[in-house]
Short mmCIF file of C-alpha atoms and ligand atoms in Angstrom, two decimals:
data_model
loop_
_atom_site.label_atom_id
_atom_site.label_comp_id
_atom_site.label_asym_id
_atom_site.label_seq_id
_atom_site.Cartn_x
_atom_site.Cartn_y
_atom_site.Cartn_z
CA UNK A 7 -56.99 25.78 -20.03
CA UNK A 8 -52.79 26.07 -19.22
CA UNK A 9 -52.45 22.49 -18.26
CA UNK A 10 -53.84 19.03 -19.06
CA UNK A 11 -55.27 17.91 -15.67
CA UNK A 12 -54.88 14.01 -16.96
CA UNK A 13 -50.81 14.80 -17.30
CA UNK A 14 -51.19 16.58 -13.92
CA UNK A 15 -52.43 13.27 -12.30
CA UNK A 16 -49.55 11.21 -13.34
CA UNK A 17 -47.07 10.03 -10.73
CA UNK A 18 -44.66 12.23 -11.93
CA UNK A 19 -46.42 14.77 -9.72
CA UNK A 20 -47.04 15.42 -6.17
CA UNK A 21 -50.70 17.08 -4.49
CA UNK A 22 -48.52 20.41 -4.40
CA UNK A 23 -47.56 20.50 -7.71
CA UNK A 24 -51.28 20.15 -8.99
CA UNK A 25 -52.17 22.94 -6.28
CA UNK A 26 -48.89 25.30 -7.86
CA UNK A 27 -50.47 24.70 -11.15
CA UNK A 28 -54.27 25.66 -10.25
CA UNK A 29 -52.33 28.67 -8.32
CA UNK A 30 -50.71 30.58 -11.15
CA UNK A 31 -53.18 29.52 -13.77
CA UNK A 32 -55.66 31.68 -11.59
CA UNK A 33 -53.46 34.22 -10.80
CA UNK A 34 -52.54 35.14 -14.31
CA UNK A 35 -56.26 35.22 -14.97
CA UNK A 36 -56.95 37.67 -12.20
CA UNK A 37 -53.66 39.87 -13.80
CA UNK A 38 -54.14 39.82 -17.40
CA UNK A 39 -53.67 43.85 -17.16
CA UNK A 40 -49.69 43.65 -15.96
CA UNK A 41 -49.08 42.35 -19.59
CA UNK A 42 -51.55 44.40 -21.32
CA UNK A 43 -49.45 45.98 -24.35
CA UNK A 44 -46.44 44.91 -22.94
CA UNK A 45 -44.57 44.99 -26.60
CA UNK A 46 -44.88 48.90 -26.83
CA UNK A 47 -41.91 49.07 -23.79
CA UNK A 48 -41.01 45.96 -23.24
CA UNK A 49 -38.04 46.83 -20.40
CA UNK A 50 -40.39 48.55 -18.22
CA UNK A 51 -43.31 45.75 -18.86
CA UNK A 52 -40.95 43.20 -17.92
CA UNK A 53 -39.79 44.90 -14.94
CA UNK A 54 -43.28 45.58 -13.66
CA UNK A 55 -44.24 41.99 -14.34
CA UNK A 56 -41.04 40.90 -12.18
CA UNK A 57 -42.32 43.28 -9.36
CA UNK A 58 -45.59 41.38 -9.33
CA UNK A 59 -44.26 38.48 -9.63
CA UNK A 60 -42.03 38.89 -6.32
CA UNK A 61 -44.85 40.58 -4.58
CA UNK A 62 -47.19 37.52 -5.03
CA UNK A 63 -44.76 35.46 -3.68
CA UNK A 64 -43.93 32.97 -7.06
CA UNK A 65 -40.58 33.44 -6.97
CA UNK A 66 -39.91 32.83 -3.29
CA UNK A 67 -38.38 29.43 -4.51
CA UNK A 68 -34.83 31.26 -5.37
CA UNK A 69 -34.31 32.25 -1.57
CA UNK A 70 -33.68 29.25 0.05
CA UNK A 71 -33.44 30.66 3.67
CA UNK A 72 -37.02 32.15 3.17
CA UNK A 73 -38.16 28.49 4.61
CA UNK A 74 -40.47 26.27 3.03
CA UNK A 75 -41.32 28.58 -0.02
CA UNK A 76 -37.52 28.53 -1.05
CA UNK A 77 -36.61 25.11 -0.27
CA UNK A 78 -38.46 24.24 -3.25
CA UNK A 79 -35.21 25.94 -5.14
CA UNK A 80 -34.49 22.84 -6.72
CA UNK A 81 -37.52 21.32 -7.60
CA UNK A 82 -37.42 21.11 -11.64
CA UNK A 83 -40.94 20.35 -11.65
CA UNK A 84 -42.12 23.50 -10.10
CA UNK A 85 -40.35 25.77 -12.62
CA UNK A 86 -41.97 23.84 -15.36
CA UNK A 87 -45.06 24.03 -14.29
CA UNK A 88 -44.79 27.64 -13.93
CA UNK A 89 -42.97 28.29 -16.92
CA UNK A 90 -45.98 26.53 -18.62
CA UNK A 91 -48.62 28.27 -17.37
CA UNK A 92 -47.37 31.60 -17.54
CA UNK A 93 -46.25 30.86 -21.04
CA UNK A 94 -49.72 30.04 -21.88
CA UNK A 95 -50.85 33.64 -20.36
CA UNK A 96 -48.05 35.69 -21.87
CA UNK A 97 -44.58 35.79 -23.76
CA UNK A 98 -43.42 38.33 -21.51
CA UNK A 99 -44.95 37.12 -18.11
CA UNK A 100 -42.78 33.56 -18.85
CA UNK A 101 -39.79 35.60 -19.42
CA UNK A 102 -39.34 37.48 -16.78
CA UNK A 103 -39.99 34.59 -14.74
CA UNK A 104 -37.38 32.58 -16.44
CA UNK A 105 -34.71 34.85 -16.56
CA UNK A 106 -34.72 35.69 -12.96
CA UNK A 107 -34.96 32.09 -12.25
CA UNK A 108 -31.89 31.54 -14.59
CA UNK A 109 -29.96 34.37 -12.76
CA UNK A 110 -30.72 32.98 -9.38
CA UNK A 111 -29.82 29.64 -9.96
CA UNK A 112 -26.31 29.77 -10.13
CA UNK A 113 -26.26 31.75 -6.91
CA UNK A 114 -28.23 29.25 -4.75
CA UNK A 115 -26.43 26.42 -5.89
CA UNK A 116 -22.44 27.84 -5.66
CA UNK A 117 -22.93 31.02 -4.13
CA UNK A 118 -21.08 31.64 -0.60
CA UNK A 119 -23.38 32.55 2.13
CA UNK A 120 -22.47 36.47 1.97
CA UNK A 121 -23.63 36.59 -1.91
CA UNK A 122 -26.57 34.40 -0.73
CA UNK A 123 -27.58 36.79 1.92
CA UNK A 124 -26.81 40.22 -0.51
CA UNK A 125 -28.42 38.64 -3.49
CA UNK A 126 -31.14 36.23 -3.20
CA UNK A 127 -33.55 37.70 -0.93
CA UNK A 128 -34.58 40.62 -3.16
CA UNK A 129 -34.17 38.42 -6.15
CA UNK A 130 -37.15 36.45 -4.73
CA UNK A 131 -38.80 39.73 -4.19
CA UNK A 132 -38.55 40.56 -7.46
CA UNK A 133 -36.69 44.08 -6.81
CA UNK A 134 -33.47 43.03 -8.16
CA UNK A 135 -33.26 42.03 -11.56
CA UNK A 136 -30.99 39.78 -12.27
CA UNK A 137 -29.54 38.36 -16.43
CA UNK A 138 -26.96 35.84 -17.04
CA UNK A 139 -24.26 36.07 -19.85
CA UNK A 140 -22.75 33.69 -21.80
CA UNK A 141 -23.33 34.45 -25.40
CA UNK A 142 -20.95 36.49 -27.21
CA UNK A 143 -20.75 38.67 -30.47
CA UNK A 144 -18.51 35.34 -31.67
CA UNK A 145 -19.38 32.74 -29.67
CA UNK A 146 -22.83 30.90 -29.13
CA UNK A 147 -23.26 27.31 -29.00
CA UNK A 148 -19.47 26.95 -28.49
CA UNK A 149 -19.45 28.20 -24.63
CA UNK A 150 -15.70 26.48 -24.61
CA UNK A 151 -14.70 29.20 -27.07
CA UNK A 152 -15.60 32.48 -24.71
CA UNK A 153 -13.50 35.35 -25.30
CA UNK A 154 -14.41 37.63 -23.01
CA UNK A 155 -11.19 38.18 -20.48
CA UNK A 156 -10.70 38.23 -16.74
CA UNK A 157 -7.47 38.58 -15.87
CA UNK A 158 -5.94 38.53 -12.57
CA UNK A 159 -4.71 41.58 -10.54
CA UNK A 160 -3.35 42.22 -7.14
CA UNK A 161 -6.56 43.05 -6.00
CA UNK A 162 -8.92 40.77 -8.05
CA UNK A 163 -9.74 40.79 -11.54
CA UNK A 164 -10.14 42.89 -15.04
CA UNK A 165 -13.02 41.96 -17.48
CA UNK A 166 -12.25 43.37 -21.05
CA UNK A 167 -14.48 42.49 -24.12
CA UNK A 168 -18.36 41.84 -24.88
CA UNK A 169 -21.48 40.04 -24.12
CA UNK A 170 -23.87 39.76 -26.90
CA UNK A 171 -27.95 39.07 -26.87
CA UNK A 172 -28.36 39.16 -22.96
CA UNK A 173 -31.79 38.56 -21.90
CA UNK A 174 -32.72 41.27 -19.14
CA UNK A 175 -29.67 43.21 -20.88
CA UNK A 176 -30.57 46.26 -20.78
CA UNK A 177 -32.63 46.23 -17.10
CA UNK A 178 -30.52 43.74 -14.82
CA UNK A 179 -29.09 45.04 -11.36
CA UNK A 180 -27.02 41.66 -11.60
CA UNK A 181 -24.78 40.14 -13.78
CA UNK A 182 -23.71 36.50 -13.91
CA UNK A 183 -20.77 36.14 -16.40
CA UNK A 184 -18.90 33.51 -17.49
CA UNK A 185 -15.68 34.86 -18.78
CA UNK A 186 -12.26 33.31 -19.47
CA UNK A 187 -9.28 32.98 -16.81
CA UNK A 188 -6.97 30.51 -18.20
CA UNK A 189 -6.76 28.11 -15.40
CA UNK A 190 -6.82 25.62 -18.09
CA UNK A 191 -7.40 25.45 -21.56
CA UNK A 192 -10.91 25.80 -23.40
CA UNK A 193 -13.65 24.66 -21.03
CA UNK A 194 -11.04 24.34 -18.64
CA UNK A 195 -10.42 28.22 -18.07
CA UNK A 196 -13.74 30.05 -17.82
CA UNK A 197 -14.67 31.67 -14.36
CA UNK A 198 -18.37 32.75 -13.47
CA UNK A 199 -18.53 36.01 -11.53
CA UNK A 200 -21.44 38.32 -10.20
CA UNK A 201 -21.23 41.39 -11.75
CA UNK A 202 -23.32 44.70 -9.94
CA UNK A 203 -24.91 46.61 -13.07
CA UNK A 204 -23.10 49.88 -12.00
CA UNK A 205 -19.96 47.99 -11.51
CA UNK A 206 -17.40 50.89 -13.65
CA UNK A 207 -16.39 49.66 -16.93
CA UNK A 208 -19.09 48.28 -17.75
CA UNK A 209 -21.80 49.45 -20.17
CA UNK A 210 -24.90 48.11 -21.83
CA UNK A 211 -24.28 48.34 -25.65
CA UNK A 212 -26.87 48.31 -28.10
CA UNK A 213 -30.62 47.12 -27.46
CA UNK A 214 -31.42 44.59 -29.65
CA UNK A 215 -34.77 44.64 -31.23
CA UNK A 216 -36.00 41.26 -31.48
CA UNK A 217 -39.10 39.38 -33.72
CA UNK A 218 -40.85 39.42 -30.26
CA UNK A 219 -39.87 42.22 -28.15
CA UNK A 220 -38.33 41.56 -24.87
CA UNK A 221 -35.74 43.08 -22.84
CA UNK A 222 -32.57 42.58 -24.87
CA UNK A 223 -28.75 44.11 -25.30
CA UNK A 224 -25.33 43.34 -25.63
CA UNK A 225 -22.78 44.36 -22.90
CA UNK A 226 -19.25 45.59 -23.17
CA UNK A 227 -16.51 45.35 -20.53
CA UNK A 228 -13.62 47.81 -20.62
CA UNK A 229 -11.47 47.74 -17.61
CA UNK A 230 -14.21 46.56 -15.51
CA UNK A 231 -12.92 46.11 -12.20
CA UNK A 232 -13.97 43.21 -9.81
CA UNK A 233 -12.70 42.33 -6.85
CA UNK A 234 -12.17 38.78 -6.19
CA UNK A 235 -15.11 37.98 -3.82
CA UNK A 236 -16.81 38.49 -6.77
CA UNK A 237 -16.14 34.91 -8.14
CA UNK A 238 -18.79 32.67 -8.10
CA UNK A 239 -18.38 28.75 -7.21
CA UNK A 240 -14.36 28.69 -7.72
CA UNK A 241 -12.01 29.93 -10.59
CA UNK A 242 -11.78 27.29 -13.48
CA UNK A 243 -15.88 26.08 -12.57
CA UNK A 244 -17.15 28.78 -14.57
CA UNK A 245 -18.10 26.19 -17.66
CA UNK A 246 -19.45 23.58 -15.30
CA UNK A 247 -21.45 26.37 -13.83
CA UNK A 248 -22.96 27.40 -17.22
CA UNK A 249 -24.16 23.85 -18.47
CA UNK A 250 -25.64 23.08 -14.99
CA UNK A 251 -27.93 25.78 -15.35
CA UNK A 252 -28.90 24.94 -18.90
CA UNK A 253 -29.05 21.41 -18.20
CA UNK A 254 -31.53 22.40 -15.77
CA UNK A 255 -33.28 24.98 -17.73
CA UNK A 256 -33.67 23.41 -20.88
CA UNK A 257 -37.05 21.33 -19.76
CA UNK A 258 -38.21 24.72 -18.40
CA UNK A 259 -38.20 25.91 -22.03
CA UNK A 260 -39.96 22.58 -23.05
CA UNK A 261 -42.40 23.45 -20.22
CA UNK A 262 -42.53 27.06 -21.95
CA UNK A 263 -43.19 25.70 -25.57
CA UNK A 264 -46.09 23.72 -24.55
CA UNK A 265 -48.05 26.62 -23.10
CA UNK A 266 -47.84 28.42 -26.08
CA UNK A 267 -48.37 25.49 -28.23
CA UNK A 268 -51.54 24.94 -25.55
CA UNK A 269 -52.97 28.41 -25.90
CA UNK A 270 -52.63 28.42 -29.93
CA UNK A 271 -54.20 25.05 -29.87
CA UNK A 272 -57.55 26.88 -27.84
CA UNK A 273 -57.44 29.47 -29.75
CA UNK A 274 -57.45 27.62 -33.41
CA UNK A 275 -60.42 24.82 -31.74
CA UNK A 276 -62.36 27.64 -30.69
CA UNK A 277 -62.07 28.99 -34.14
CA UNK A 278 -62.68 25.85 -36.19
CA UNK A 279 -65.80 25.17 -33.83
CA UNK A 280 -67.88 28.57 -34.24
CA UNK A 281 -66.35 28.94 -38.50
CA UNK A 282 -69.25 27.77 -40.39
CA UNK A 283 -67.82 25.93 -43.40
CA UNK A 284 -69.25 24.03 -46.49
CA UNK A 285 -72.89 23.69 -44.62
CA UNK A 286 -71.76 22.81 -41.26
CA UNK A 287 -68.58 23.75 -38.90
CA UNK A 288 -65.13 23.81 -39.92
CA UNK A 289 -64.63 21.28 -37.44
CA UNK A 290 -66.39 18.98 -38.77
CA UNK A 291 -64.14 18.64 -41.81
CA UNK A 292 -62.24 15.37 -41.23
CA UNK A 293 -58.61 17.30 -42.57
CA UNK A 294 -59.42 19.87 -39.79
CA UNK A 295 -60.36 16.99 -37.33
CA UNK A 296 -56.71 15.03 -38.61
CA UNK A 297 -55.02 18.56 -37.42
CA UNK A 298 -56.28 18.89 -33.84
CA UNK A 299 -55.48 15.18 -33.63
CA UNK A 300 -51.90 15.20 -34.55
CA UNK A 301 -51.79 18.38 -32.38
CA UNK A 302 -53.06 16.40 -29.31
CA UNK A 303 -50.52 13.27 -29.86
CA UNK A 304 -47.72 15.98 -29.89
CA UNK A 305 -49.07 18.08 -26.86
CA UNK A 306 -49.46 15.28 -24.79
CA UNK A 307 -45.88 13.72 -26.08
CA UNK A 308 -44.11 17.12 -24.97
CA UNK A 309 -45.69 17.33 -21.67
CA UNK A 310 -44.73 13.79 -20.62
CA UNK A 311 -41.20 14.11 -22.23
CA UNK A 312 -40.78 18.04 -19.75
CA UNK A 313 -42.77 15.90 -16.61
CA UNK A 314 -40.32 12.92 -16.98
CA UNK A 315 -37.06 15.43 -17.46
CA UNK A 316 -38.55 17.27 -14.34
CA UNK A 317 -39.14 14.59 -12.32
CA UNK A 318 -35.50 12.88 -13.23
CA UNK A 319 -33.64 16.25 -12.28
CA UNK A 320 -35.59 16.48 -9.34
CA UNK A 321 -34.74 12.77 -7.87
CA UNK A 322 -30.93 13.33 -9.19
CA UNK A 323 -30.96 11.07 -11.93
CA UNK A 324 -27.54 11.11 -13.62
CA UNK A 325 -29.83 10.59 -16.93
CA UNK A 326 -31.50 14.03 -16.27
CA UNK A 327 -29.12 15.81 -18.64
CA UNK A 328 -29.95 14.15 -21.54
CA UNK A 329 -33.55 13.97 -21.04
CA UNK A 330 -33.89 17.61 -20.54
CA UNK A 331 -32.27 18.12 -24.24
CA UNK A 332 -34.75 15.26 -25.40
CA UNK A 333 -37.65 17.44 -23.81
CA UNK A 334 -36.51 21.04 -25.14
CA UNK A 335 -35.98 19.36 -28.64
CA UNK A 336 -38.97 17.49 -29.13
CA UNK A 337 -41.01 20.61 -27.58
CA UNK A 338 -39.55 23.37 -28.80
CA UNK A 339 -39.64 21.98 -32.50
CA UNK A 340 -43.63 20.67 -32.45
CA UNK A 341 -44.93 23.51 -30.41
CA UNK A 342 -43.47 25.60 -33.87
CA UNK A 343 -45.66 22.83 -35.47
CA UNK A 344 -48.34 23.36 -33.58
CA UNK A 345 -48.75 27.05 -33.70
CA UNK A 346 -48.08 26.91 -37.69
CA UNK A 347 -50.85 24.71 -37.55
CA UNK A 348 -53.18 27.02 -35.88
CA UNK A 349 -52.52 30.16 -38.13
CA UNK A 350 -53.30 27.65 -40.94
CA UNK A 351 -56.75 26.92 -39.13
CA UNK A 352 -57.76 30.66 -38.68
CA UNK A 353 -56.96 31.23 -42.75
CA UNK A 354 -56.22 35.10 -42.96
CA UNK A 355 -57.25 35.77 -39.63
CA UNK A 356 -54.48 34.47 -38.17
CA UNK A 357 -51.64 36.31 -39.66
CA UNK A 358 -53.69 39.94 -38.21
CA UNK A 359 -50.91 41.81 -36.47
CA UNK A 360 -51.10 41.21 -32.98
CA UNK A 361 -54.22 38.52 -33.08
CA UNK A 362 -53.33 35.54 -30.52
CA UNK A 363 -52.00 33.12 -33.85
CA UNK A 364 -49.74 35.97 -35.36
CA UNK A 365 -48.16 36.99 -31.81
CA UNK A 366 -47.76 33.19 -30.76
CA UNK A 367 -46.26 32.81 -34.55
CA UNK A 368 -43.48 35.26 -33.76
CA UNK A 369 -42.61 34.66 -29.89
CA UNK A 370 -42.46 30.54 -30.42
CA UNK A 371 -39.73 31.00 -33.06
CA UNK A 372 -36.48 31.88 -30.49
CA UNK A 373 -37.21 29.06 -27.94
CA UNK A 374 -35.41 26.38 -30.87
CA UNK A 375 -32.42 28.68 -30.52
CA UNK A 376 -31.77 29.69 -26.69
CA UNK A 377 -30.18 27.68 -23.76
CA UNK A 378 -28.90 25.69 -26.83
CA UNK A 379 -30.16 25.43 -30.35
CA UNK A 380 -32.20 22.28 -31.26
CA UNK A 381 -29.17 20.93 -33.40
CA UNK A 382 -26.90 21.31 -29.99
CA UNK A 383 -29.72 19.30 -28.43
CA UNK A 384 -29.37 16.24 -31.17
CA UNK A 385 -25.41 16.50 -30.28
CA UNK A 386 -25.65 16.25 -26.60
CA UNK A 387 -28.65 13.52 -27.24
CA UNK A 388 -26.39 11.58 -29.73
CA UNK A 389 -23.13 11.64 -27.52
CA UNK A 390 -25.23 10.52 -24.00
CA UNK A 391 -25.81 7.31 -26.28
CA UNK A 392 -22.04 6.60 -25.67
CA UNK A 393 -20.94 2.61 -26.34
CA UNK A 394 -24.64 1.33 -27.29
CA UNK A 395 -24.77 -0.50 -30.38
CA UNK A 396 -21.04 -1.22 -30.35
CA UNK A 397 -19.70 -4.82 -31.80
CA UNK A 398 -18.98 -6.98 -28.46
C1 LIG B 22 -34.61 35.03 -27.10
C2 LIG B 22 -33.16 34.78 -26.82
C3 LIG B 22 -32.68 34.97 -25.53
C4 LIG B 22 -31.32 34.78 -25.26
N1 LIG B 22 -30.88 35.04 -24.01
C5 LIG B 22 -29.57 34.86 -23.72
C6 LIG B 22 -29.08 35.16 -22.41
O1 LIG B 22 -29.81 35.62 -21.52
N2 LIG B 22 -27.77 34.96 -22.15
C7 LIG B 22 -26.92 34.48 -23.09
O2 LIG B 22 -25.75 34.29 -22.78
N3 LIG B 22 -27.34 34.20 -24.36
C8 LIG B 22 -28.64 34.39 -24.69
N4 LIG B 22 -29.11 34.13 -25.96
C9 LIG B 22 -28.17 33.67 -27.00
C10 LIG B 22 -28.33 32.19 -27.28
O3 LIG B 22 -27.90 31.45 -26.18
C11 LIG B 22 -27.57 31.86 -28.58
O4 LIG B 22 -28.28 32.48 -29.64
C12 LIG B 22 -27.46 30.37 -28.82
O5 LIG B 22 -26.59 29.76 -27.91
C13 LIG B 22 -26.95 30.06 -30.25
O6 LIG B 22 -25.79 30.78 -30.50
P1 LIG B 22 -25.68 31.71 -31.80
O7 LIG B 22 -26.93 32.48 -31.93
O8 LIG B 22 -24.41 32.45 -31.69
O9 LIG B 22 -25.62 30.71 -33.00
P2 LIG B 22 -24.34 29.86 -33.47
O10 LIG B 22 -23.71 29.19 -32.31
O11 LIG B 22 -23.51 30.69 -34.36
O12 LIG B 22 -25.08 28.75 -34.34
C14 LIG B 22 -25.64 29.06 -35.61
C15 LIG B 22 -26.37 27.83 -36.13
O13 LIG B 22 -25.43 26.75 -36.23
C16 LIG B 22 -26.03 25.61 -35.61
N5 LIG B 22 -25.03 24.71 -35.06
C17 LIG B 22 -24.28 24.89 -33.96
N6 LIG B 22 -23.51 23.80 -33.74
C18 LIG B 22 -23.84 22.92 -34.71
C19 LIG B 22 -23.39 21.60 -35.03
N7 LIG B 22 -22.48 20.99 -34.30
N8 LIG B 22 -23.93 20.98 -36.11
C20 LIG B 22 -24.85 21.60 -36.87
N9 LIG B 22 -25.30 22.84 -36.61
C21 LIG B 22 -24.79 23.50 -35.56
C22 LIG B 22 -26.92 26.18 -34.53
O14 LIG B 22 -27.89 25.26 -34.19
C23 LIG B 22 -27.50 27.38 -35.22
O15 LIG B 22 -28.61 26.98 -35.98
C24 LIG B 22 -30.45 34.33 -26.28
C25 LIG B 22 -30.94 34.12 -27.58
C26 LIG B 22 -32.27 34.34 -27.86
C27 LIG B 22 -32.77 34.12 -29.26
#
């Protein structure tokens, strides 16, 4: 099972939320084939599974003039949920969905009504395929440091320098990319603009093979020409633009960690309960039983640290921020746990190349690094504690 129906039931969650959850846990039963061997090609698996995704209508949510569907655009607990369940299904079924959904973001919530109307609709459609680029070849976790250039022409602006490990890289029709302007220093001076993939100038650099294969490549900008209704939000925003979306996203890859933590966990307890062991069932061995135990206190700590971020971001809590790191930390780092725990379960069996344990082993390894690295998390976590504790 994807979710835990007795989290689902909490107050943190509305009738439609249960109903969203039921929806795509079914739904990625019924379409187990759209991820069948999906790590022989992963750019054209992940743009198939974006097709279906838009086709059956679960990513409406980033078109918020499509109605009631995409008025749900900012509705944290929603993308969790999702995240969750197609995480549970597949690696690359939760990644397309994310990345899209981290693409789209920005645009619903500073884009002007004309890059609303170009952009979002077949976003939510799933025909255009959207990636958004921070990360550089220098800079990671210090997004005040970007290097990459925009400077300012007569008729807009000129993007020189790189992009490094951009999810969607190497298959995106969009771009959003945070690049420096100077309006100010550090933070201060970063821009975000929409870049078109066949904007000239700019080039997709090398693929990136990764532990688990994905969609994944660096970019390069050389005299890439935009013109300046390509900024997004307003010049100098581009940094408050960035953490925004992470802010918002980080929860999501909570939400992510738990379904694979959740299907290693069935997996390993389906194992341990057929294994015949010493006379009776592996199961029944109390160091085993200790195992699934500790699992469940951790499984059921992560989901109610993502449903409490969720439900925060989603009433505008100021706090939401800081819960959201709280929830991708504690997550990330015991679904790792957890799925360590389950190879140890199946013995041998579970380090088989390409068996559930092994794959799970490999793809739960880069959520403690993206959207901010687990010891980025403890920073932001440690500085939202601000004067408590101080002498009076
Ligand atoms: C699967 C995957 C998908 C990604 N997708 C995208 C994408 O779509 N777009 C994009 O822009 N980027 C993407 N990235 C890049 C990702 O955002 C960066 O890897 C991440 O921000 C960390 O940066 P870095 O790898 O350069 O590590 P660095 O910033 O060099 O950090 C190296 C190590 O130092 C640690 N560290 C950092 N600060 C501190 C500190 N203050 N104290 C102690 N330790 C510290 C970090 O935790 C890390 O362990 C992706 C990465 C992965 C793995």
């Amino acid at each position: 099972m994807s979710f835990d129906a007795g989290i689902l039931a909490l107050p943190f969650y509305e009738p439609r939320h249960v109903q969203r959850a039921q929806q795509i846990e079914s739904w990625c039963a019924e379409n187990a084939e759209l991820w069948d061997d999906s790590s022989a090609d992963p750019d054209a698996a992940g743009l198939r599974i974006l097709r279906a995704l838009g086709e059956h209508g679960w990513l409406a949510a980033l078109d918020p003039a499509a109605g009631p569907e995409g008025s749900a655009a900012g509705d944290c607990r929603s993308l969790c949920l999702l995240r969750e369940g197609l995480a549970y299904a597949d690696d690359l079924a939760d990644f397309a969905f994310s990345i899209q959904a981290l693409a789209a973001t920005p645009i619903v919530r500073h884009g002007n009504e004309e890059q609303q109307r170009r952009y979002l609709a077949p976003m939510a459609k799933g025909t255009l395929c959207g990636a958004f680029a921070i990360s550089e070849p220098d800079v990671g976790s210090d997004v005040a440091a970007i290097g990459l250039r925009a400077d300012k022409d007569a008729d807009g602006y000129v993007l020189n320098g790189a992009k490094a490990w951009i999810a969607n890289g190497g298959i995106a029709d969009l771009f959003c990319v945070i690049a420096r302007t100077g309006e100010g220093p550090g933070a201060l001076g970063l821009t975000a603009f929409l870049v078109p993939a066949d904007t000239p100038g700019l080039t997709v650099g090398q693929r990136v093979p990764l532990i688990a294969p994905r969609s994944f490549a660096d970019l390069e900008f050389t005299d890439c020409r935009l013109p300046k209704d390509s900024v997004l939000g307003r010049p100098g925003a581009g940094f408050v633009i960035a953490m925004e979306v992470l802010e918002r996203f980080r929860m999501t890859v909570g939400a992510a960690a738990i379904g694979f933590a959740r299907r290693a966990t069935d997996a390993a307890l389906s194992h341990a309960k057929n294994r015949k062991m010493y006379g009776a069932k592996q199961f029944d061995l109390q160091l085993v039983k200790a195992t699934f135990a500790d699992i469940e206190v951790e499984l059921n700590a992560a989901a109610l640290l993502v449903a409490r971020a969720a439900w925060a971001a989603d009433r505008g809590d100021p706090a939401a921020a800081k819960h959201s790191s709280i929830a991708k930390l504690y997550a990330t780092e015991h679904a790792q746990h957890i799925v360590d725990a389950c190879v140890q379960v199946f013995g041998a069996a579970g380090l088989v190349a390409d068996s559930v344990t092994e794959r799970l082993y490999r793809q739960i390894r880069s959520l403690r690094i993206y959207e901010g690295s687990s010891e980025v998390q403890k920073m932001i976590i440690a500085g939202s504690l601000g004067g408590r504790g101080r002498a009076k």
